[in-house]
GROMACS .gro file of C-alpha atoms in nm:
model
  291
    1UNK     CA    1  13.228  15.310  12.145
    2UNK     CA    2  12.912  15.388  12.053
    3UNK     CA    3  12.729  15.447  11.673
    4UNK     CA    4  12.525  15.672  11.529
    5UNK     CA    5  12.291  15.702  11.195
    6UNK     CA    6  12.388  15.989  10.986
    7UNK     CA    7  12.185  16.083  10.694
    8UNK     CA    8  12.446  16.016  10.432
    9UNK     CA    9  12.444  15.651  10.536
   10UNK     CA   10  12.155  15.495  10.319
   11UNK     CA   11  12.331  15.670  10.008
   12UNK     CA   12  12.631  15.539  10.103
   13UNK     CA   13  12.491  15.157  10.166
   14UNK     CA   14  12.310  15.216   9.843
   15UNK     CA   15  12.607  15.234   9.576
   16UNK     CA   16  12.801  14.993   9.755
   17UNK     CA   17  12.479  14.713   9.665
   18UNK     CA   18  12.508  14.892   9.340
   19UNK     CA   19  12.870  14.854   9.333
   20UNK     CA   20  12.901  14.530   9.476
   21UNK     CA   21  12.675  14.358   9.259
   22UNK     CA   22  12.869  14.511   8.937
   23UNK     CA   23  13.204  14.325   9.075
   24UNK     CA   24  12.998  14.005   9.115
   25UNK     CA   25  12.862  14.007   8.779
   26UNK     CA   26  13.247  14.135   8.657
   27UNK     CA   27  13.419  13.844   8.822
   28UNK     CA   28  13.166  13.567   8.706
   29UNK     CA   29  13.205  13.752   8.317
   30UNK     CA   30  13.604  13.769   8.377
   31UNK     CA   31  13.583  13.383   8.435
   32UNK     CA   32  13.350  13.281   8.184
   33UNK     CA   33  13.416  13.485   7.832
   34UNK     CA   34  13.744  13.627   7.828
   35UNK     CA   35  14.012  13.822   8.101
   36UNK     CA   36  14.035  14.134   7.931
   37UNK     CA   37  14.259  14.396   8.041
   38UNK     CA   38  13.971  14.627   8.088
   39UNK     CA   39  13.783  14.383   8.266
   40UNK     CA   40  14.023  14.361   8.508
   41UNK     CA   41  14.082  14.706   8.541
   42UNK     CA   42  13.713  14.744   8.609
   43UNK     CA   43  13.710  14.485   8.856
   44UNK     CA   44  14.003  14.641   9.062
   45UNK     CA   45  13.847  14.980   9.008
   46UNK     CA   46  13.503  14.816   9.202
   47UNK     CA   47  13.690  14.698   9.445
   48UNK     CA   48  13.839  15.031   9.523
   49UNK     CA   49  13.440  15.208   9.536
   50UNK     CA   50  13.334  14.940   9.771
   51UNK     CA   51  13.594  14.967  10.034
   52UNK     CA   52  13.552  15.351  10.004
   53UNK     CA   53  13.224  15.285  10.128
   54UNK     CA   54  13.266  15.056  10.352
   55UNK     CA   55  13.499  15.324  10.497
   56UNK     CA   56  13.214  15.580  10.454
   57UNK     CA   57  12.963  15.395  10.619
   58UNK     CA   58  13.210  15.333  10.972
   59UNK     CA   59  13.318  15.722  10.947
   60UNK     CA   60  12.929  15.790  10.947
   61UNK     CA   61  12.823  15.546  11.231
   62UNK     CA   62  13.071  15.597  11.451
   63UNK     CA   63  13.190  15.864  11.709
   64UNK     CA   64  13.515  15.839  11.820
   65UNK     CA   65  13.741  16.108  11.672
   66UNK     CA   66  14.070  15.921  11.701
   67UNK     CA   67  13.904  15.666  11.495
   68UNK     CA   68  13.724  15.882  11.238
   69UNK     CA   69  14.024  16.060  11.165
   70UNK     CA   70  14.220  15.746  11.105
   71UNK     CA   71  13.949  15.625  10.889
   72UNK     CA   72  13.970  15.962  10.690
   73UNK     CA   73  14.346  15.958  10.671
   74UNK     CA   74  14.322  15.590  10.519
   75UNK     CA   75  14.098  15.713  10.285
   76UNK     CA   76  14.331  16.000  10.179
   77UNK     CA   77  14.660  15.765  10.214
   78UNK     CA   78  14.543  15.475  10.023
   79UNK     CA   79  14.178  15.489   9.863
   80UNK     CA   80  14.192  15.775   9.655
   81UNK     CA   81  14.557  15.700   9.596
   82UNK     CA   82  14.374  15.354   9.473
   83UNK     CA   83  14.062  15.499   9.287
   84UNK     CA   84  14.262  15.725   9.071
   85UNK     CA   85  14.540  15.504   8.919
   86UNK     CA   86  14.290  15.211   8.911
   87UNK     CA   87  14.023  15.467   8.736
   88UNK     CA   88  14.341  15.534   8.478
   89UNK     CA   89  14.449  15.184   8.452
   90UNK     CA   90  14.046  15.146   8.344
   91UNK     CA   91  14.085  15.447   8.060
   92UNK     CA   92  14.474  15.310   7.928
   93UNK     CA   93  14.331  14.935   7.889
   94UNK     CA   94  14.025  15.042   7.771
   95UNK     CA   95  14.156  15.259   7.488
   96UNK     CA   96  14.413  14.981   7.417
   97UNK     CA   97  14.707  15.154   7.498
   98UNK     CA   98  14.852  14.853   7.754
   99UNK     CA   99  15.245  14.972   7.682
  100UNK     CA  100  15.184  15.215   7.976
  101UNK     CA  101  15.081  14.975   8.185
  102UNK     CA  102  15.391  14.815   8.335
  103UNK     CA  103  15.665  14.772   8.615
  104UNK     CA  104  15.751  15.184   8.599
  105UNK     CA  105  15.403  15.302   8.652
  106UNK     CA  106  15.283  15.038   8.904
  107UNK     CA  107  15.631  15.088   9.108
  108UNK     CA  108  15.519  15.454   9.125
  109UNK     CA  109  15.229  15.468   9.139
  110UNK     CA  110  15.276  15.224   9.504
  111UNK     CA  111  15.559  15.432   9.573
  112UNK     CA  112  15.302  15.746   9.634
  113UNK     CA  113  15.096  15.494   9.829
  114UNK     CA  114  15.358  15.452  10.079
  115UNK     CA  115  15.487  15.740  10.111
  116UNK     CA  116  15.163  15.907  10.208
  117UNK     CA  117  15.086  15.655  10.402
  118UNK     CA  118  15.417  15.641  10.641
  119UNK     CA  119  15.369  16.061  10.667
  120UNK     CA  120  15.059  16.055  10.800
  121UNK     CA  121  15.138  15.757  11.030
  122UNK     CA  122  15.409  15.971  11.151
  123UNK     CA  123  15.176  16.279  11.125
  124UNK     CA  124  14.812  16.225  11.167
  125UNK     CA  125  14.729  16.573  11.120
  126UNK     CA  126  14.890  16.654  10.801
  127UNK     CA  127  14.614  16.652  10.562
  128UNK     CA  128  14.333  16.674  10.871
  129UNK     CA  129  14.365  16.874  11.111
  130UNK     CA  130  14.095  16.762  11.401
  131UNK     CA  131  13.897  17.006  11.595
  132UNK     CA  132  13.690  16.776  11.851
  133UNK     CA  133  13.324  16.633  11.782
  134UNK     CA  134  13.029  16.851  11.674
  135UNK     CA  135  12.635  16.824  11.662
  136UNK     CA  136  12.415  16.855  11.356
  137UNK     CA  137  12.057  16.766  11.289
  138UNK     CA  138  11.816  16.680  11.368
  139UNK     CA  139  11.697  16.654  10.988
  140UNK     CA  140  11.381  16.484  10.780
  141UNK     CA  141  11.487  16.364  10.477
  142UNK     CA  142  11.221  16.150  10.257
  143UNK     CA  143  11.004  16.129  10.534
  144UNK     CA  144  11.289  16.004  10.740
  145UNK     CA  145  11.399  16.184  11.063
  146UNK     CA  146  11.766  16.144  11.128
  147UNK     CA  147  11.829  16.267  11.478
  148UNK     CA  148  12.132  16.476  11.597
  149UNK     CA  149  12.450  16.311  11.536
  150UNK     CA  150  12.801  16.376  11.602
  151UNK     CA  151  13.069  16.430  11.327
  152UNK     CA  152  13.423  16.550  11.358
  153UNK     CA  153  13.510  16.896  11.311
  154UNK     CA  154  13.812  16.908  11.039
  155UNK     CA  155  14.021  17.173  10.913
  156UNK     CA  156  14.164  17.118  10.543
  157UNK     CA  157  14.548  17.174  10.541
  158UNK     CA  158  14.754  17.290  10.271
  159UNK     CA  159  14.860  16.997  10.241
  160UNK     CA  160  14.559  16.888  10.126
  161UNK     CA  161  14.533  17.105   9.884
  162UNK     CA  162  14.815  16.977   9.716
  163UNK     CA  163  14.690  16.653   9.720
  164UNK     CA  164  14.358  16.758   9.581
  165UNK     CA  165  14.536  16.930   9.326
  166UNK     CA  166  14.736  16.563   9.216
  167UNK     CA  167  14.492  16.371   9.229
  168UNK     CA  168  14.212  16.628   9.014
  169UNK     CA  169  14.552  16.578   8.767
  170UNK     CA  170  14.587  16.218   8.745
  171UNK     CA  171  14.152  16.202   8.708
  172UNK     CA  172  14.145  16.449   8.437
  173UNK     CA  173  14.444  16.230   8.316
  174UNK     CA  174  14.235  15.963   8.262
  175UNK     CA  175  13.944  16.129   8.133
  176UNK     CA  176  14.192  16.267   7.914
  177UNK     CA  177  14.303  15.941   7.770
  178UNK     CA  178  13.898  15.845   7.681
  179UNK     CA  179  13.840  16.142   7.537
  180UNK     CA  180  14.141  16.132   7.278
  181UNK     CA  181  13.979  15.748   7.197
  182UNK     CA  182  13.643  15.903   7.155
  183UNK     CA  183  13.775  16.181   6.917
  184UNK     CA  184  14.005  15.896   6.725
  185UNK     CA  185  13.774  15.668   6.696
  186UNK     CA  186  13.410  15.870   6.626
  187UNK     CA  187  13.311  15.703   6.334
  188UNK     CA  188  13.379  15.349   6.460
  189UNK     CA  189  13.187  15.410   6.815
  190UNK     CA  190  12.799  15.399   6.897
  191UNK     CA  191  12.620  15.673   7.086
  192UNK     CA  192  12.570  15.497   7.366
  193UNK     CA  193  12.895  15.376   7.392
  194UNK     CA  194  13.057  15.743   7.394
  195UNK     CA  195  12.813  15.854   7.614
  196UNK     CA  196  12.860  15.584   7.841
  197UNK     CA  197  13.258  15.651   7.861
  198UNK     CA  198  13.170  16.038   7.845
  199UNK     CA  199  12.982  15.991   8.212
  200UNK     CA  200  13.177  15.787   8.347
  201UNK     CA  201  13.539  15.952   8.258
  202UNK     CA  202  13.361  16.317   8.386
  203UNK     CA  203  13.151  16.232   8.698
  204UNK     CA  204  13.471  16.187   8.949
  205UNK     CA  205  13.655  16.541   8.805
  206UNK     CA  206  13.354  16.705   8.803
  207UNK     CA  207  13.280  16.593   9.196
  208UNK     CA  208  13.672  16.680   9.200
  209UNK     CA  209  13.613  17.022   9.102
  210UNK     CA  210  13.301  17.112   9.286
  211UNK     CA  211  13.528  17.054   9.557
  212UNK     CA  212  13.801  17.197   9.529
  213UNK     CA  213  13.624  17.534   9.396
  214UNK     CA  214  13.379  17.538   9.722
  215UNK     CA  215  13.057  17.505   9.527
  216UNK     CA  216  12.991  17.255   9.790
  217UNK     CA  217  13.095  17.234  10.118
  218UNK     CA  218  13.291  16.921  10.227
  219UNK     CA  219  13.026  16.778  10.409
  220UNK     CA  220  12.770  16.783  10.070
  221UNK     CA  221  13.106  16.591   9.947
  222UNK     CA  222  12.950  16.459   9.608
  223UNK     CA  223  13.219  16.183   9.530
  224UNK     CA  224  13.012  15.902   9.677
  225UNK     CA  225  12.765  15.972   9.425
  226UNK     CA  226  13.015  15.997   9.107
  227UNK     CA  227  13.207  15.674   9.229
  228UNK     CA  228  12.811  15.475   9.191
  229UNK     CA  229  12.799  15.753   8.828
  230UNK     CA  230  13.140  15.599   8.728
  231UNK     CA  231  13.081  15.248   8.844
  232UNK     CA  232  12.734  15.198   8.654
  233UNK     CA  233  12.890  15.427   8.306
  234UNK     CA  234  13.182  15.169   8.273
  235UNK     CA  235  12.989  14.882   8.336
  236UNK     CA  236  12.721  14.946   8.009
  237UNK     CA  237  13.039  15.031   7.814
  238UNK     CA  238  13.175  14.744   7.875
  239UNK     CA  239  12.875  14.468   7.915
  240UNK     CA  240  12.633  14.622   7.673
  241UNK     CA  241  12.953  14.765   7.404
  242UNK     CA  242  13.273  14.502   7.475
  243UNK     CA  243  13.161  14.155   7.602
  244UNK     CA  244  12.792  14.108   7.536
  245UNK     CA  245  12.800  14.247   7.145
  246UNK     CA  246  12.995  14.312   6.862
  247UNK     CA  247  13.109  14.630   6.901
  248UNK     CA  248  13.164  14.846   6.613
  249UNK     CA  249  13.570  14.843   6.717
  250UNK     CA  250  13.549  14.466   6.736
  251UNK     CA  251  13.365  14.459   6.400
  252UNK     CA  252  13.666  14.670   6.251
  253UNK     CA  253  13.869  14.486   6.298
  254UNK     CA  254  13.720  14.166   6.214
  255UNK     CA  255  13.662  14.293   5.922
  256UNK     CA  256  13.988  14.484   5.836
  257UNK     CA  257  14.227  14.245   5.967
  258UNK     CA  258  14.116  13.918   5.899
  259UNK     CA  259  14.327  13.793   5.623
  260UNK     CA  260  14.078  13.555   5.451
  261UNK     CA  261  13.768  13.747   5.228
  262UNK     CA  262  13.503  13.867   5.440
  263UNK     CA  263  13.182  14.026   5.320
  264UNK     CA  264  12.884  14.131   5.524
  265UNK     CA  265  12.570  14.140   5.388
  266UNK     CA  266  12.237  14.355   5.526
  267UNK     CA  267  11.891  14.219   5.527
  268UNK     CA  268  11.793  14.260   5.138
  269UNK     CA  269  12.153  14.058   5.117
  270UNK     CA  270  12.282  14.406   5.004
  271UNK     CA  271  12.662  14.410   5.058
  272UNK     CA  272  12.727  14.676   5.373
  273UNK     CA  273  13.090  14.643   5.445
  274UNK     CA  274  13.429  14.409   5.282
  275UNK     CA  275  13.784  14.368   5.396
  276UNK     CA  276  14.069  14.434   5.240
  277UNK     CA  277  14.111  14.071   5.151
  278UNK     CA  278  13.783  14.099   4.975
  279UNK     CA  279  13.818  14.391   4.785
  280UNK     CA  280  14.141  14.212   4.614
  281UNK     CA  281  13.994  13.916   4.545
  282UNK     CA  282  13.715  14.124   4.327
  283UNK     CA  283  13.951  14.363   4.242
  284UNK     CA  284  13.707  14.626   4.403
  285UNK     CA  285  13.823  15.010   4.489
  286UNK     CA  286  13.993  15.080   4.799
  287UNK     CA  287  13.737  15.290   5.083
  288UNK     CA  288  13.432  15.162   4.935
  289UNK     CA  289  13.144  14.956   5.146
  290UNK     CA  290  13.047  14.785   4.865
  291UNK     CA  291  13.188  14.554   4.559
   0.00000   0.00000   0.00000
């Protein structure tokens, strides 16, 4: 067997340091302040991107099309299978709504696993079809000269298609979900924090539909990039909105459900905000920041 250096290689090595040292940092914050549910959605959903590139990188180096094609069927069986219920498992604990998270969704959601899985073991062709080895390049990119390199040639089935189609679903699905928090919960949310969740929840459907729509060809496949989009959104809303601060969710309800008086003050020791306990104790109108 022999290996190869095709352009799409450094990219791929680069989000997968990217990605790798995100699921460091997430394990060592998992340990240390608190095993949140969307912590460990986010860790599982790292651990997804960086064995999709792993299995990038070995598609791209190597040239032996029994082999490629069993890497790409893996990656159609089980990884995106993997990124898109773990990417939805992210937006349901993230927006709190844990009930759906349970016995009935996981048993399906393996169920489709395996069932892929066992068809294409039985037929390797049904989502590829293979049409033998081609040549491309030589290219220059950045100064760098990549010289020719094989790649397999492979024909899109229909049932692909269908597959695309599911899985676009269960993405915009989860985007979905975030959105419906963002709208709920606008006046309690930072910019950054919505923006954050707005990037990450759109980059994989939008790579989704670029696809699917032919605005880019399959080999300019852009879901690399959105997994490293998705990977670095969800880790500010989380770290820099979640963990590392008080976010304005976590101040609400520290301040609303607390059952002893709380009052926060500003700088000029102006009262800014009261719970409910509070307001009773002064006897001060209901909706009002201050006493």
């Amino acid at each position: 067997m022999t290996f190869q250096l095709q352009p799409e290689v450094p990219v791929f090595v680069g989000i997968l340091l990217v990605t790798a040292s995100l699921l460091v940092y997430s394990l060592r914050q998992y340990h240390r302040r608190g095993r949140t549910p969307e912590l460990l959605a986010f860790i599982v959903l790292l651990s997804v991107i960086c064995v999709w590139q792993l299995n990038a990188i070995f598609v791209s180096t190597i040239t032996v099309p029994a082999l490629i094609l069993a890497a790409n069927n893996f990656g159609n069986a089980v990884l995106v299978f993997a990124f898109i219920y773990s990417f939805t498992w992210f937006a349901l604990a993230y927006t709190e709504q844990t009930r759906w998270i349970n016995r009935w969704t996981a048993g399906f959601a393996l169920a489709t696993i395996a069932a892929t899985s066992v068809t294409i073991v039985l037929n390797p062709e049904f989502m590829l079809k293979a049409n033998g080895l081609m040549t491309q390049g030589p290219v220059t990119i950045a100064g760098i000269t990549f010289p020719e390199w094989v790649a397999l040639d492979l024909t899109l089935t229909p049932a692909f298609r269908l597959f695309q189609l599911y899985t676009y679903a269960i993405l915009l699905l989860g985007g979905g979900i975030i959105a419906r928090y963002l709208v709920a919960n606008r006046g309690d949310i930072y910019t950054g924090q919505a923006a954050a969740l707005c990037v990450g929840a759109g980059a994989p459907p939008a790579a989704s539909t670029a696809l699917f729509l032919r605005v880019l060809p399959p080999e300019w496949n852009p879901s690399h990039v959105a997994f490293g989009v998705t990977a670095v959104a969800f880790a500010v809303a989380i770290f820099r909105y979640r963990l590392l601060e008080v976010t304005p969710i976590g101040r609400k309800q520290l301040v609303e459900q607390l059952a002893d008086p709380v009052v926060m003050l500003d700088d000029h020791q102006r009262v800014v905000d009261c719970n409910p306990a509070a307001r009773e104790l002064v006897d001060a109108p209901e909706g009002g920041g201050g006493m």
